[in-house]
Short mmCIF file of C-alpha atoms in Angstrom, two decimals:
data_model
loop_
_atom_site.label_atom_id
_atom_site.label_comp_id
_atom_site.label_asym_id
_atom_site.label_seq_id
_atom_site.Cartn_x
_atom_site.Cartn_y
_atom_site.Cartn_z
CA MET A 860 0.07 0.03 -0.03
CA GLN A 861 1.26 3.45 -0.90
CA HIS A 862 2.00 5.56 1.97
CA GLN A 863 0.29 8.71 2.32
CA TYR A 864 1.52 11.94 4.26
CA THR A 865 0.01 15.31 5.81
CA ILE A 866 1.81 18.42 6.61
CA GLY A 867 1.11 20.08 9.95
CA LEU A 868 2.04 23.93 10.01
CA ASP A 869 2.61 25.32 13.41
CA TYR A 870 2.68 29.23 13.45
CA GLY A 871 4.20 30.22 16.78
CA THR A 872 5.22 33.69 18.15
CA ASP A 873 8.66 33.93 16.39
CA SER A 874 8.57 31.39 13.73
CA VAL A 875 6.42 28.70 11.63
CA ARG A 876 7.21 25.27 11.75
CA ALA A 877 6.16 22.45 8.94
CA LEU A 878 6.15 18.81 9.86
CA VAL A 879 5.67 15.96 7.13
CA VAL A 880 4.05 12.99 8.69
CA ASP A 881 3.19 9.66 7.53
CA THR A 882 -0.42 9.03 8.27
CA GLN A 883 0.10 5.24 8.77
CA THR A 884 2.98 5.27 11.15
CA GLY A 885 3.30 8.86 12.49
CA GLU A 886 6.84 9.03 11.38
CA ALA A 887 8.09 12.55 10.83
CA VAL A 888 9.91 12.44 7.50
CA GLY A 889 10.63 15.97 7.08
CA THR A 890 10.72 19.28 9.01
CA ALA A 891 11.75 22.93 8.53
CA VAL A 892 11.39 26.10 10.65
CA HIS A 893 11.22 29.65 9.18
CA TYR A 894 11.73 32.68 11.41
CA TYR A 895 9.76 35.86 10.65
CA GLU A 896 11.81 38.39 9.15
CA ARG A 897 9.99 41.67 10.23
CA TRP A 898 9.25 40.11 13.62
CA LYS A 899 12.91 39.27 14.23
CA LYS A 900 13.78 42.85 13.55
CA GLY A 901 11.25 44.06 16.19
CA LEU A 902 9.20 45.96 13.64
CA TYR A 903 5.75 47.41 14.38
CA CYS A 904 5.80 46.53 18.20
CA GLN A 905 6.14 48.67 21.15
CA PRO A 906 6.72 46.35 24.20
CA GLU A 907 6.66 49.30 26.55
CA LEU A 908 2.90 49.83 25.39
CA SER A 909 2.29 45.99 25.12
CA GLN A 910 1.68 46.46 21.31
CA PHE A 911 2.59 43.35 19.37
CA ARG A 912 1.84 43.15 15.66
CA GLN A 913 2.96 40.82 12.96
CA HIS A 914 2.75 41.43 9.25
CA PRO A 915 0.99 39.13 7.12
CA LEU A 916 3.87 38.82 4.72
CA ASP A 917 5.90 37.24 7.53
CA TYR A 918 3.18 34.58 7.56
CA VAL A 919 2.97 34.08 3.67
CA GLU A 920 6.63 34.03 3.36
CA GLY A 921 6.81 31.41 6.19
CA LEU A 922 4.08 29.16 4.54
CA GLU A 923 6.04 28.84 1.57
CA ALA A 924 9.45 28.60 2.92
CA SER A 925 8.76 26.02 5.72
CA ILE A 926 6.73 23.73 3.52
CA LYS A 927 9.34 23.77 0.86
CA GLY A 928 12.18 23.42 3.47
CA ALA A 929 10.27 20.30 4.94
CA LEU A 930 9.90 18.57 1.74
CA GLN A 931 13.64 19.43 0.59
CA GLY A 932 15.63 16.33 0.16
CA LEU A 933 12.83 13.68 0.52
CA PRO A 934 11.98 11.39 -2.24
CA SER A 935 9.57 12.66 -4.98
CA GLU A 936 6.73 10.03 -4.07
CA VAL A 937 6.37 11.83 -0.50
CA ALA A 938 5.47 15.19 -2.14
CA ALA A 939 3.30 13.16 -4.54
CA ASN A 940 1.38 11.48 -1.93
CA ILE A 941 0.68 14.50 0.23
CA VAL A 942 -3.02 14.39 1.04
CA GLY A 943 -3.65 17.07 3.48
CA ILE A 944 -2.44 20.02 5.29
CA SER A 945 -3.56 21.69 8.24
CA ILE A 946 -2.61 24.79 10.32
CA ASP A 947 -2.31 26.19 14.04
CA THR A 948 -1.64 29.47 14.92
CA THR A 949 -1.58 31.71 17.86
CA GLY A 950 -4.60 33.09 19.11
CA SER A 951 -6.42 35.39 19.38
CA THR A 952 -4.49 36.94 16.45
CA PRO A 953 -7.05 38.86 14.37
CA VAL A 954 -6.79 41.13 11.34
CA ALA A 955 -8.88 43.64 9.60
CA VAL A 956 -9.67 42.64 6.15
CA ASP A 957 -11.34 44.14 3.12
CA GLU A 958 -14.28 42.62 1.00
CA GLN A 959 -11.86 40.01 -0.76
CA GLY A 960 -10.51 38.85 2.71
CA THR A 961 -7.21 40.62 1.93
CA PRO A 962 -5.49 41.91 5.40
CA LEU A 963 -5.36 45.84 4.90
CA SER A 964 -1.67 45.86 5.44
CA LEU A 965 -1.03 43.83 2.09
CA LEU A 966 -2.62 47.17 0.46
CA PRO A 967 -0.07 49.91 -0.30
CA GLU A 968 -1.84 52.73 1.54
CA PHE A 969 -1.64 50.41 4.91
CA ALA A 970 1.58 48.57 4.14
CA GLU A 971 3.52 50.00 7.35
CA ASN A 972 0.29 50.73 9.31
CA PRO A 973 0.48 48.33 12.56
CA HIS A 974 -3.32 48.52 12.76
CA GLY A 975 -3.82 46.84 9.56
CA MET A 976 -1.67 43.93 10.61
CA PHE A 977 -2.23 40.77 12.65
CA ILE A 978 -2.86 41.75 16.40
CA LEU A 979 -0.64 39.11 18.09
CA TRP A 980 -2.10 37.13 20.96
CA LYS A 981 -0.06 38.71 23.51
CA ASP A 982 -1.15 42.45 22.52
CA HIS A 983 -2.66 43.98 25.67
CA THR A 984 -3.46 47.30 24.19
CA ALA A 985 -7.28 46.71 24.61
CA ASN A 986 -7.31 46.36 28.39
CA ALA A 987 -9.93 49.27 28.51
CA GLU A 988 -12.07 47.66 25.92
CA ALA A 989 -12.07 44.33 27.71
CA GLU A 990 -13.24 45.93 30.99
CA GLU A 991 -15.93 47.60 29.04
CA ILE A 992 -17.11 44.50 27.40
CA ASN A 993 -17.27 42.76 30.92
CA GLU A 994 -19.07 45.72 32.36
CA VAL A 995 -21.87 45.43 29.72
CA ALA A 996 -21.89 41.68 29.58
CA HIS A 997 -22.29 41.43 33.45
CA ARG A 998 -25.31 43.61 33.59
CA TRP A 999 -26.76 42.24 30.29
CA PRO A 1000 -29.81 39.75 30.59
CA ILE A 1001 -27.71 37.25 28.83
CA ASP A 1002 -24.03 36.98 29.99
CA TYR A 1003 -22.14 36.50 26.88
CA THR A 1004 -19.04 35.59 29.07
CA LYS A 1005 -20.43 32.67 30.79
CA TYR A 1006 -18.76 30.24 28.49
CA VAL A 1007 -15.38 32.09 28.47
CA GLY A 1008 -14.95 31.87 32.34
CA GLY A 1009 -17.00 35.01 33.17
CA ILE A 1010 -14.18 37.42 32.17
CA TYR A 1011 -13.29 38.67 28.63
CA SER A 1012 -9.67 39.29 28.07
CA SER A 1013 -7.86 42.19 26.17
CA GLU A 1014 -6.16 39.32 24.52
CA TRP A 1015 -9.11 38.24 22.61
CA PHE A 1016 -11.05 39.07 19.36
CA TRP A 1017 -13.71 41.60 20.26
CA ALA A 1018 -11.40 43.72 22.43
CA LYS A 1019 -9.03 44.00 19.94
CA ILE A 1020 -11.19 44.94 17.12
CA LEU A 1021 -12.89 47.67 19.12
CA ARG A 1022 -9.55 49.13 20.23
CA THR A 1023 -8.50 49.42 16.61
CA LEU A 1024 -11.67 50.86 15.30
CA ARG A 1025 -11.26 53.54 18.09
CA VAL A 1026 -7.87 54.66 17.30
CA ASP A 1027 -7.59 54.32 13.55
CA GLU A 1028 -10.04 56.19 11.47
CA GLN A 1029 -8.63 54.76 8.26
CA VAL A 1030 -8.67 51.29 9.08
CA ARG A 1031 -12.31 51.69 10.45
CA ALA A 1032 -13.21 53.14 7.04
CA ARG A 1033 -11.77 50.27 5.07
CA ALA A 1034 -12.20 47.38 7.21
CA PHE A 1035 -15.02 45.29 6.03
CA SER A 1036 -14.52 42.18 8.38
CA TRP A 1037 -12.14 40.60 10.69
CA VAL A 1038 -10.24 37.29 10.58
CA GLU A 1039 -8.39 35.15 12.72
CA HIS A 1040 -4.81 34.14 11.68
CA CYS A 1041 -5.87 30.35 11.59
CA ASP A 1042 -8.59 31.01 9.45
CA TRP A 1043 -7.01 33.36 7.00
CA ILE A 1044 -3.74 31.48 6.40
CA SER A 1045 -5.70 28.29 5.89
CA ALA A 1046 -8.03 30.04 3.45
CA VAL A 1047 -4.93 31.40 1.54
CA LEU A 1048 -3.83 27.90 0.65
CA THR A 1049 -7.49 27.28 -0.89
CA GLY A 1050 -7.31 30.56 -2.75
CA ASN A 1051 -10.77 31.77 -1.29
CA THR A 1052 -10.33 34.25 1.47
CA HIS A 1053 -13.80 35.94 1.13
CA PRO A 1054 -14.71 36.64 4.67
CA LEU A 1055 -18.25 35.47 4.62
CA GLU A 1056 -17.49 32.42 2.67
CA MET A 1057 -14.41 30.80 4.34
CA LYS A 1058 -15.04 28.20 7.34
CA ARG A 1059 -14.33 29.77 10.77
CA SER A 1060 -12.47 27.80 13.37
CA ARG A 1061 -14.81 26.48 16.39
CA CYS A 1062 -11.65 26.82 18.44
CA ALA A 1063 -11.20 30.33 17.65
CA ALA A 1064 -14.64 31.43 17.61
CA GLY A 1065 -15.78 29.75 20.86
CA HIS A 1066 -12.89 30.70 22.91
CA LYS A 1067 -12.20 34.05 21.96
CA ALA A 1068 -15.27 35.57 20.21
CA MET A 1069 -18.02 34.44 22.58
CA TRP A 1070 -19.61 32.20 19.78
CA HIS A 1071 -22.12 29.67 21.22
CA ASN A 1072 -24.91 27.57 19.88
CA GLU A 1073 -26.90 29.10 22.82
CA PHE A 1074 -26.57 32.48 21.33
CA ASP A 1075 -27.24 31.55 17.73
CA GLY A 1076 -23.65 32.16 16.99
CA LEU A 1077 -21.92 35.44 18.19
CA PRO A 1078 -23.25 37.84 20.59
CA ALA A 1079 -26.33 39.64 19.53
CA GLU A 1080 -26.18 43.03 17.78
CA ASP A 1081 -27.84 45.05 20.43
CA PHE A 1082 -25.22 43.75 23.01
CA LEU A 1083 -22.48 44.69 20.65
CA VAL A 1084 -23.77 48.23 20.06
CA ALA A 1085 -24.49 48.63 23.63
CA ILE A 1086 -20.39 48.19 24.17
CA ASP A 1087 -19.78 50.75 21.40
CA PRO A 1088 -21.72 51.98 18.43
CA LEU A 1089 -18.58 51.55 16.18
CA LEU A 1090 -19.53 47.90 16.41
CA GLU A 1091 -22.81 48.30 14.56
CA GLY A 1092 -23.35 46.06 11.68
CA LEU A 1093 -19.97 44.07 12.06
CA ARG A 1094 -21.76 40.94 13.37
CA ALA A 1095 -23.19 40.52 9.78
CA ARG A 1096 -20.03 40.81 8.18
CA LEU A 1097 -18.26 38.11 10.46
CA PHE A 1098 -19.96 34.54 10.48
CA GLN A 1099 -22.76 32.47 11.66
CA ASN A 1100 -21.55 29.20 11.94
CA SER A 1101 -18.08 27.77 13.21
CA HIS A 1102 -16.30 24.51 12.26
CA THR A 1103 -14.32 21.69 14.05
CA SER A 1104 -10.78 21.23 12.91
CA ASP A 1105 -11.40 17.71 11.67
CA GLN A 1106 -13.28 19.22 8.68
CA ALA A 1107 -11.85 20.31 5.46
CA MET A 1108 -12.05 24.08 4.68
CA GLY A 1109 -11.40 23.17 1.02
CA VAL A 1110 -9.02 22.02 -1.72
CA ILE A 1111 -5.63 23.63 -2.32
CA SER A 1112 -5.67 26.41 -4.98
CA GLU A 1113 -3.93 25.61 -8.20
CA GLU A 1114 -1.45 28.58 -7.63
CA TRP A 1115 -0.32 27.14 -4.45
CA ALA A 1116 -0.09 23.55 -5.48
CA ALA A 1117 2.34 24.64 -7.92
CA ARG A 1118 4.12 27.13 -5.82
CA LEU A 1119 4.86 24.23 -3.21
CA GLY A 1120 5.19 21.30 -5.78
CA LEU A 1121 2.09 19.31 -4.40
CA PRO A 1122 -0.70 17.75 -6.02
CA ASN A 1123 -3.91 19.58 -6.94
CA ASP A 1124 -6.22 17.57 -4.73
CA VAL A 1125 -4.49 18.27 -1.30
CA MET A 1126 -7.19 18.92 1.17
CA ILE A 1127 -6.93 21.73 3.49
CA GLY A 1128 -8.20 21.46 7.08
CA VAL A 1129 -10.10 23.95 9.15
CA GLY A 1130 -7.49 25.99 11.26
CA ALA A 1131 -7.40 26.04 15.18
CA PHE A 1132 -4.99 27.45 17.75
CA ASP A 1133 -1.59 25.96 18.40
CA CYS A 1134 -2.37 24.64 21.90
CA HIS A 1135 -5.43 22.99 20.96
CA MET A 1136 -3.85 21.18 18.15
CA GLY A 1137 -1.03 20.54 20.35
CA ALA A 1138 -3.25 18.83 22.91
CA VAL A 1139 -4.42 16.46 20.01
CA GLY A 1140 -0.65 15.85 19.33
CA ALA A 1141 0.02 15.07 22.94
CA GLU A 1142 -2.83 12.22 22.61
CA ILE A 1143 -5.07 14.09 25.02
CA GLN A 1144 -7.66 11.74 26.71
CA PRO A 1145 -10.51 12.81 28.93
CA TYR A 1146 -9.38 14.64 32.09
CA ASP A 1147 -5.68 14.87 30.95
CA PHE A 1148 -4.29 18.27 31.74
CA VAL A 1149 -2.08 19.13 28.81
CA ARG A 1150 0.42 21.97 29.23
CA VAL A 1151 1.71 23.59 26.18
CA MET A 1152 5.00 25.33 27.61
CA GLY A 1153 6.67 28.02 25.69
CA THR A 1154 6.90 31.58 25.86
CA SER A 1155 3.49 31.55 27.56
CA THR A 1156 1.43 28.58 28.53
CA CYS A 1157 -1.61 27.21 27.35
CA ASP A 1158 -3.60 24.38 29.45
CA MET A 1159 -5.99 21.86 27.80
CA LEU A 1160 -8.46 19.81 28.94
CA ILE A 1161 -11.27 17.66 27.36
CA ALA A 1162 -14.23 15.78 29.04
CA PRO A 1163 -17.51 14.35 27.80
CA ASN A 1164 -20.31 16.91 27.55
CA GLU A 1165 -22.72 14.59 29.54
CA GLU A 1166 -20.41 14.69 32.26
CA ILE A 1167 -19.38 18.18 32.95
CA GLY A 1168 -21.37 20.21 30.23
CA HIS A 1169 -23.63 21.63 32.88
CA LEU A 1170 -20.68 23.39 34.66
CA LEU A 1171 -19.72 27.13 33.91
CA ILE A 1172 -16.00 27.16 35.04
CA ARG A 1173 -14.84 30.38 36.44
CA GLY A 1174 -11.94 32.26 35.34
CA ILE A 1175 -10.79 30.09 32.40
CA CYS A 1176 -10.39 31.03 28.75
CA GLY A 1177 -13.56 29.20 27.58
CA GLN A 1178 -15.32 25.93 27.35
CA VAL A 1179 -16.27 24.95 23.94
CA ASP A 1180 -17.66 21.77 22.39
CA GLY A 1181 -15.41 20.38 19.91
CA SER A 1182 -12.56 22.94 20.13
CA ILE A 1183 -10.02 20.35 20.65
CA ILE A 1184 -11.69 16.66 19.99
CA PRO A 1185 -15.18 16.71 18.15
CA GLY A 1186 -17.75 15.55 20.70
CA MET A 1187 -15.88 16.63 23.65
CA LEU A 1188 -16.12 19.72 25.70
CA GLY A 1189 -12.82 21.69 25.29
CA MET A 1190 -11.26 23.63 28.25
CA GLU A 1191 -8.61 26.38 27.92
CA ALA A 1192 -6.58 27.94 30.53
CA GLY A 1193 -3.05 29.30 30.66
CA GLN A 1194 -0.23 31.87 31.71
CA SER A 1195 0.74 34.90 29.71
CA ALA A 1196 4.36 34.72 30.58
CA TYR A 1197 6.39 31.31 31.08
CA GLY A 1198 9.42 31.20 28.96
CA ASP A 1199 9.13 34.88 28.17
CA TYR A 1200 9.67 35.37 31.87
CA TYR A 1201 12.89 33.62 31.98
CA ALA A 1202 13.82 35.40 28.63
CA TRP A 1203 13.06 38.82 30.38
CA PHE A 1204 15.55 37.76 33.22
CA GLN A 1205 18.05 36.94 30.81
CA LYS A 1206 17.96 40.33 28.93
CA VAL A 1207 18.03 42.27 32.32
CA ILE A 1208 21.64 40.57 32.63
CA THR A 1209 23.06 40.46 29.06
CA GLU A 1210 21.71 43.87 27.70
CA PRO A 1211 24.36 45.76 30.22
CA VAL A 1212 27.03 43.50 28.94
CA ARG A 1213 25.98 43.97 25.17
CA THR A 1214 26.36 48.00 25.87
CA LEU A 1215 29.57 47.62 27.80
CA LEU A 1216 31.40 44.62 26.13
CA GLY A 1217 29.97 44.32 22.87
CA GLU A 1218 27.57 42.03 20.73
CA THR A 1219 29.80 38.95 20.74
CA ALA A 1220 30.24 38.80 24.75
CA ALA A 1221 26.54 39.29 25.19
CA GLU A 1222 25.33 36.57 22.92
CA GLU A 1223 28.07 33.98 24.35
CA LEU A 1224 26.59 35.12 27.82
CA ALA A 1225 22.98 34.63 26.60
CA GLN A 1226 23.54 31.08 25.23
CA LYS A 1227 25.10 29.96 28.54
CA LEU A 1228 23.19 31.97 31.08
CA ILE A 1229 19.86 30.02 31.55
CA PRO A 1230 21.31 26.43 31.46
CA PHE A 1231 23.93 27.80 34.12
CA LEU A 1232 21.15 29.33 36.22
CA SER A 1233 19.13 26.34 36.22
CA GLU A 1234 21.90 23.99 37.08
CA GLU A 1235 22.87 26.01 40.01
CA ALA A 1236 19.16 26.79 41.27
CA ALA A 1237 18.53 22.94 41.19
CA LYS A 1238 21.23 22.65 43.82
CA LEU A 1239 19.67 25.09 46.29
CA PRO A 1240 17.40 23.82 49.04
CA VAL A 1241 13.90 24.89 49.24
CA THR A 1242 12.98 26.60 52.61
CA ASP A 1243 10.10 28.66 53.98
CA LYS A 1244 12.26 31.66 53.92
CA ASP A 1245 13.01 31.86 50.07
CA PRO A 1246 12.05 34.85 48.08
CA VAL A 1247 8.46 34.56 46.58
CA ALA A 1248 7.73 36.07 43.17
CA LEU A 1249 4.58 36.54 41.16
CA ASP A 1250 4.32 35.27 37.52
CA TRP A 1251 2.54 38.24 36.15
CA VAL A 1252 5.10 39.95 34.20
CA ASN A 1253 2.68 39.90 31.32
CA GLY A 1254 -0.43 40.21 33.28
CA ARG A 1255 -2.46 37.31 34.12
CA ARG A 1256 -4.45 35.03 31.70
CA THR A 1257 -5.99 32.67 34.20
CA PRO A 1258 -7.30 32.03 36.53
CA ASP A 1259 -9.43 35.37 36.26
CA ALA A 1260 -7.88 37.38 33.36
CA ASN A 1261 -6.51 40.78 34.50
CA HIS A 1262 -3.72 41.99 32.14
CA SER A 1263 -3.20 45.21 33.93
CA LEU A 1264 -1.44 43.34 36.82
CA LYS A 1265 2.43 43.50 37.25
CA ALA A 1266 4.89 40.94 38.73
CA ALA A 1267 6.46 41.50 42.12
CA ILE A 1268 8.99 39.68 44.28
CA SER A 1269 9.18 39.55 48.03
CA GLY A 1270 11.79 38.48 50.49
CA LEU A 1271 14.87 39.87 48.86
CA ASN A 1272 17.96 40.54 50.95
CA LEU A 1273 21.82 41.28 50.52
CA GLY A 1274 22.26 37.57 50.01
CA THR A 1275 19.78 37.28 47.15
CA ASP A 1276 22.05 36.56 43.95
CA ALA A 1277 20.94 36.04 40.30
CA ILE A 1278 20.72 32.29 40.93
CA LYS A 1279 18.14 32.64 43.81
CA PHE A 1280 16.17 35.31 41.94
CA PHE A 1281 16.09 32.87 39.01
CA LYS A 1282 14.97 30.19 41.13
CA ALA A 1283 12.12 32.44 42.66
CA ILE A 1284 10.99 33.33 38.93
CA VAL A 1285 10.68 29.64 38.02
CA GLU A 1286 8.81 28.93 41.22
CA ALA A 1287 6.42 31.70 40.65
CA THR A 1288 5.55 30.40 37.10
CA ALA A 1289 4.98 26.77 38.95
CA PHE A 1290 2.76 28.60 41.31
CA GLY A 1291 0.64 30.30 38.62
CA SER A 1292 0.28 26.72 37.24
CA LYS A 1293 -1.01 25.44 40.48
CA ALA A 1294 -3.50 28.20 40.60
CA ILE A 1295 -4.93 26.96 37.50
CA VAL A 1296 -4.93 23.35 38.52
CA ASP A 1297 -6.70 24.23 41.86
CA ARG A 1298 -9.29 26.23 39.94
CA PHE A 1299 -10.24 23.46 37.79
CA ILE A 1300 -10.40 21.02 40.80
CA ASN A 1301 -12.35 23.38 42.75
CA GLU A 1302 -14.87 23.99 39.93
CA GLY A 1303 -15.36 20.33 39.87
CA VAL A 1304 -13.23 19.23 36.84
CA PRO A 1305 -10.80 16.43 38.00
CA ILE A 1306 -7.50 16.09 36.59
CA LYS A 1307 -6.16 12.47 36.05
CA GLN A 1308 -2.80 13.12 34.70
CA VAL A 1309 -0.49 16.06 33.55
CA ILE A 1310 1.06 16.02 30.12
CA ALA A 1311 3.63 18.64 29.16
CA ILE A 1312 4.75 19.44 25.36
CA GLY A 1313 6.66 22.45 24.02
CA GLY A 1314 10.31 24.02 24.17
CA VAL A 1315 10.19 24.52 28.04
CA ALA A 1316 8.91 21.03 28.53
CA LYS A 1317 11.71 19.51 26.41
CA LYS A 1318 14.61 21.63 27.35
CA SER A 1319 14.34 22.53 31.02
CA PRO A 1320 14.61 19.71 33.34
CA PHE A 1321 14.88 22.12 36.35
CA VAL A 1322 11.81 24.03 35.28
CA MET A 1323 9.87 20.80 34.78
CA GLN A 1324 10.96 19.28 38.17
CA THR A 1325 9.95 22.53 40.05
CA LEU A 1326 6.57 22.39 38.36
CA SER A 1327 6.04 18.64 39.50
CA ASP A 1328 7.05 19.57 43.08
CA VAL A 1329 4.74 22.50 43.43
CA LEU A 1330 1.86 20.52 41.70
CA ASN A 1331 2.85 17.50 43.86
CA MET A 1332 1.81 15.63 40.62
CA PRO A 1333 3.94 13.27 38.28
CA ILE A 1334 4.36 15.05 34.75
CA LYS A 1335 4.63 13.13 31.53
CA VAL A 1336 6.69 14.82 28.41
CA ALA A 1337 5.32 14.03 24.82
CA SER A 1338 8.12 12.58 22.77
CA SER A 1339 7.49 14.57 19.77
CA ASP A 1340 9.19 18.18 20.17
CA GLN A 1341 6.69 19.32 17.65
CA ALA A 1342 3.55 18.13 19.14
CA CYS A 1343 1.46 21.26 17.96
CA ALA A 1344 2.48 20.51 14.27
CA LEU A 1345 1.93 16.73 14.85
CA GLY A 1346 -1.51 17.41 15.98
CA ALA A 1347 -2.20 19.56 12.97
CA ALA A 1348 -0.94 16.58 10.73
CA MET A 1349 -3.48 14.29 12.68
CA ASN A 1350 -6.24 16.78 11.96
CA ALA A 1351 -5.33 17.01 8.28
CA ALA A 1352 -5.38 13.12 8.02
CA VAL A 1353 -9.05 13.28 9.11
CA ALA A 1354 -9.83 16.15 6.85
CA ALA A 1355 -8.46 14.22 4.12
CA GLY A 1356 -10.42 11.09 4.89
CA VAL A 1357 -7.41 8.84 5.82
CA HIS A 1358 -8.57 8.21 9.37
CA PRO A 1359 -12.21 8.47 10.33
CA THR A 1360 -11.87 10.27 13.36
CA LEU A 1361 -9.26 12.20 15.62
CA LEU A 1362 -8.96 9.33 18.09
CA ASP A 1363 -8.10 7.01 15.11
CA ALA A 1364 -5.65 9.45 14.02
CA GLN A 1365 -3.99 9.63 17.44
CA LYS A 1366 -3.63 5.85 17.68
CA ALA A 1367 -1.93 5.64 14.28
CA MET A 1368 0.25 8.79 14.37
CA GLY A 1369 0.92 9.41 18.12
CA SER A 1370 4.58 9.44 19.28
CA GLY A 1371 4.31 8.47 23.04
CA PHE A 1372 6.07 9.85 25.71
CA ASP A 1373 10.00 10.04 26.62
CA ALA A 1374 10.19 11.49 30.15
CA LEU A 1375 8.57 11.47 33.52
CA TYR A 1376 8.84 13.88 36.34
CA GLU A 1377 7.98 12.67 39.68
CA PRO A 1378 7.33 15.10 42.72
CA ASN A 1379 9.84 15.21 45.40
CA ALA A 1380 7.90 14.76 48.79
CA ASP A 1381 10.11 17.02 50.90
CA LYS A 1382 10.16 19.85 48.46
CA SER A 1383 6.32 19.52 47.87
CA SER A 1384 5.60 20.05 51.61
CA VAL A 1385 7.64 23.39 51.60
CA TYR A 1386 6.12 24.44 48.40
CA GLN A 1387 2.65 24.27 49.68
CA ARG A 1388 3.73 26.94 52.33
CA LEU A 1389 5.52 28.94 49.89
CA TYR A 1390 2.49 28.80 47.59
CA GLN A 1391 0.28 30.36 50.44
CA LYS A 1392 2.93 33.15 50.45
CA TYR A 1393 2.49 33.44 46.63
CA ILE A 1394 -1.37 33.83 47.10
CA GLN A 1395 -0.83 36.48 49.83
CA LEU A 1396 1.49 38.49 47.81
CA GLY A 1397 -0.90 38.17 44.78
CA GLU A 1398 -3.77 39.63 46.95
CA PHE A 1399 -1.53 42.69 48.10
CA VAL A 1400 -0.56 43.31 44.57
CA GLU A 1401 -4.10 43.14 43.09
CA LYS A 1402 -6.30 44.27 45.91
CA GLY A 1403 -3.83 46.09 48.29
CA THR A 1404 -4.92 43.49 51.03
CA MET A 1405 -3.25 40.46 52.35
CA ALA A 1406 -5.00 36.99 52.07
CA ASN A 1407 -5.55 35.26 55.49
#
């Protein structure tokens, strides 16, 4: 039997990865990474304002370069037997488009306008707009936030749209509709980006745009207008239905088939967010807690609708039927900074070196710093007197989104060096993880096991052991170092008709697990007390009071 292959594309914050996978065995036969050129230069971003934008040309160039790179050097029969492509992206990462579905920044007059570009997931310029959405939602007869944890976030669809409409009159005049990155780049491959015709992701719509069957789709027009009249009429120019990612968006266009050297009948799947497809790649089962650990974290769970569908889980990033596995309730949580927190600390140390001693010295230090700090921090004891930090360096995603919050550290003294400071930062990210786990359990959602994927999970034993100690739970690490792309390839295999369901695709294409972290009982008992200090510090920073 001739083997068939699918391609999973994983659009991350810094780069896009393509993975060519054998649909019968799950073997990854080719892979390539493309780093966004404009993003790498820091263009269109103002970190001090929490403004993070990405140009669609970075995405299109990455689409072609990564797929061609993954196929390079493979036997010709592999490319000839590609049957499907599916894409995951960061999110919520929406863009303003014209009537043809062209992002405004691809038009000459908007080419350098950040407001016509994709608004990256970690852009927090819409904090005020998110607060206004919450204020209206919580006094409205229907609480449209009830399926997204009861708190709408500035990282999400409507807040970003409203902010842009308010601050840029030219974009407001030209924007016909708005499209998520995962929907647009998938539609690009089909050759039809018309915003009223492309299939919109259930994952993106349900978790970030308050889409739900109970609401007959998106929130009602009168609700949106009550938030701001600038939203009038937009609902009708968006979408009514959403689609799970095991479905096909369409067939590859002749142009893209020729550009990529692929057959003309390759099926393009409906897109989704990276972490949701990552959970699929990690072989998620009911009540597994899958942590996608990179610059930020995203935590995924699934459960049968009939068992917990009646619950409204407070403070998470949504509960959506079919957002991960069709027929299952998909739940999302996460932290706005994880690896980003470590990278920030590295930069604090290396930037003065860059200024004083030059680029070469700074880069050499940067390469060695985090591994050195991790190795030394692992040797330190864990005591009740250790410094305690918060993980809110980029705000708090969950539980209970609040992106105006800042990080803090307590318990410093003249004996606190860089190693102890780094240890406190790692522990802070673990404490933030525990807050999420505790929220799910307290809301009636059991957690049977913890699975980790992503760069941090694969590269940072100290971080993973600390997390296991703080959670007081074992953590399995998926073998695949590209679980998100693998999950996309699994979805593509179902969309192309190779496997009947995602569960079948997981069985055939799963990579298993290659590491297990067990909690250290002595450290775990101390961490439970330090965690209470974390809670108290958080109460003080957020509310000016100390928890009991």
